[in-house]
Amino acid sequence: MNIEDVMSRLKELGTEQTKKTLRKYGATEPFYGVKIGDLKKYLVKEVKKDQNLALALFDTGNSDAQYLAGLSIQPKLVTKEQLQHWGEKSHWSAISEAIVASVAAESPFALELAREWLTSTDELIENTGWCCYGKYISIAPNDQIDYKEVANLLKSVKETIHHSPKGVRYCMNQFVIYVGVHYSPLLAEAQKVAEEIGEITGSFGDVSCNVPLASKAIQKTLDSGRNGLKKKRAVC
């Protein structure tokens, strides 16, 4: 398949109802409204054969194509500059947090980019930084995680989360969960921070939502005996 073939197929798979739903959560044009399940079912295997095609799909600016690119790309082969470009070209949270952050977390530049993005004054890019670091923790061996740095980030969350934009609050809360669930050396500290920050209110576009309680999410993995386990991949 070439890019014209893929874009044509995406247009066929899109529906107005899905577009309507995604708009409520912050999606902006251009996009066709394709369900993620359909991307995985009909197109990922084809696009996976061509790294350049995946990169070209992201560059269209169409968020369906961008999501497909993230599911299809080989993160180990993406350059730092390409990922920085992705961070700048993303225009809503589903792409920034679910795609750009996930691909970056699996790349050789995960920590470099997370640190860079966390200092951004752009809300979407800062969100990408928190998600990237959290997702990195979920897949990286513990001996490749900087204990002091993560402890300092937990402290920063505790001190700033309730004064941060709603989108950033969600990603900070998720970071605490990632630490508590996947990084045992700081489990106790993550639990403490989760209890202190309590309930967080976030939003996705026009939809306000109650962000999952970090303390409850961490406790759930403890009760199931799965705490400390690592994921195979950040991209899903």
mmCIF file of N, CA and C in Angstrom, residues 52 58 67 95 100 135 193:
data_model
loop_
_atom_site.group_PDB
_atom_site.id
_atom_site.type_symbol
_atom_site.label_atom_id
_atom_site.label_comp_id
_atom_site.label_asym_id
_atom_site.label_seq_id
_atom_site.Cartn_x
_atom_site.Cartn_y
_atom_site.Cartn_z
ATOM 1 N N ASN A 52 8.870 4.074 6.315
ATOM 2 C CA ASN A 52 8.712 5.392 5.690
ATOM 3 C C ASN A 52 7.245 5.737 5.479
ATOM 4 N N PHE A 58 2.002 9.981 9.560
ATOM 5 C CA PHE A 58 1.938 10.942 10.660
ATOM 6 C C PHE A 58 1.999 12.371 10.125
ATOM 7 N N TYR A 67 -2.589 8.035 14.406
ATOM 8 C CA TYR A 67 -2.760 6.917 15.331
ATOM 9 C C TYR A 67 -2.272 5.625 14.678
ATOM 10 N N ILE A 95 -3.380 11.644 20.516
ATOM 11 C CA ILE A 95 -2.154 11.440 19.745
ATOM 12 C C ILE A 95 -0.933 11.731 20.615
ATOM 13 N N VAL A 100 2.427 9.497 20.591
ATOM 14 C CA VAL A 100 3.776 10.077 20.636
ATOM 15 C C VAL A 100 4.520 9.620 21.889
ATOM 16 N N LYS A 135 5.292 5.760 30.954
ATOM 17 C CA LYS A 135 5.272 4.565 30.120
ATOM 18 C C LYS A 135 6.653 3.916 30.072
ATOM 19 N N VAL A 193 2.132 9.739 47.950
ATOM 20 C CA VAL A 193 1.752 10.860 47.088
ATOM 21 C C VAL A 193 0.321 10.683 46.594
#
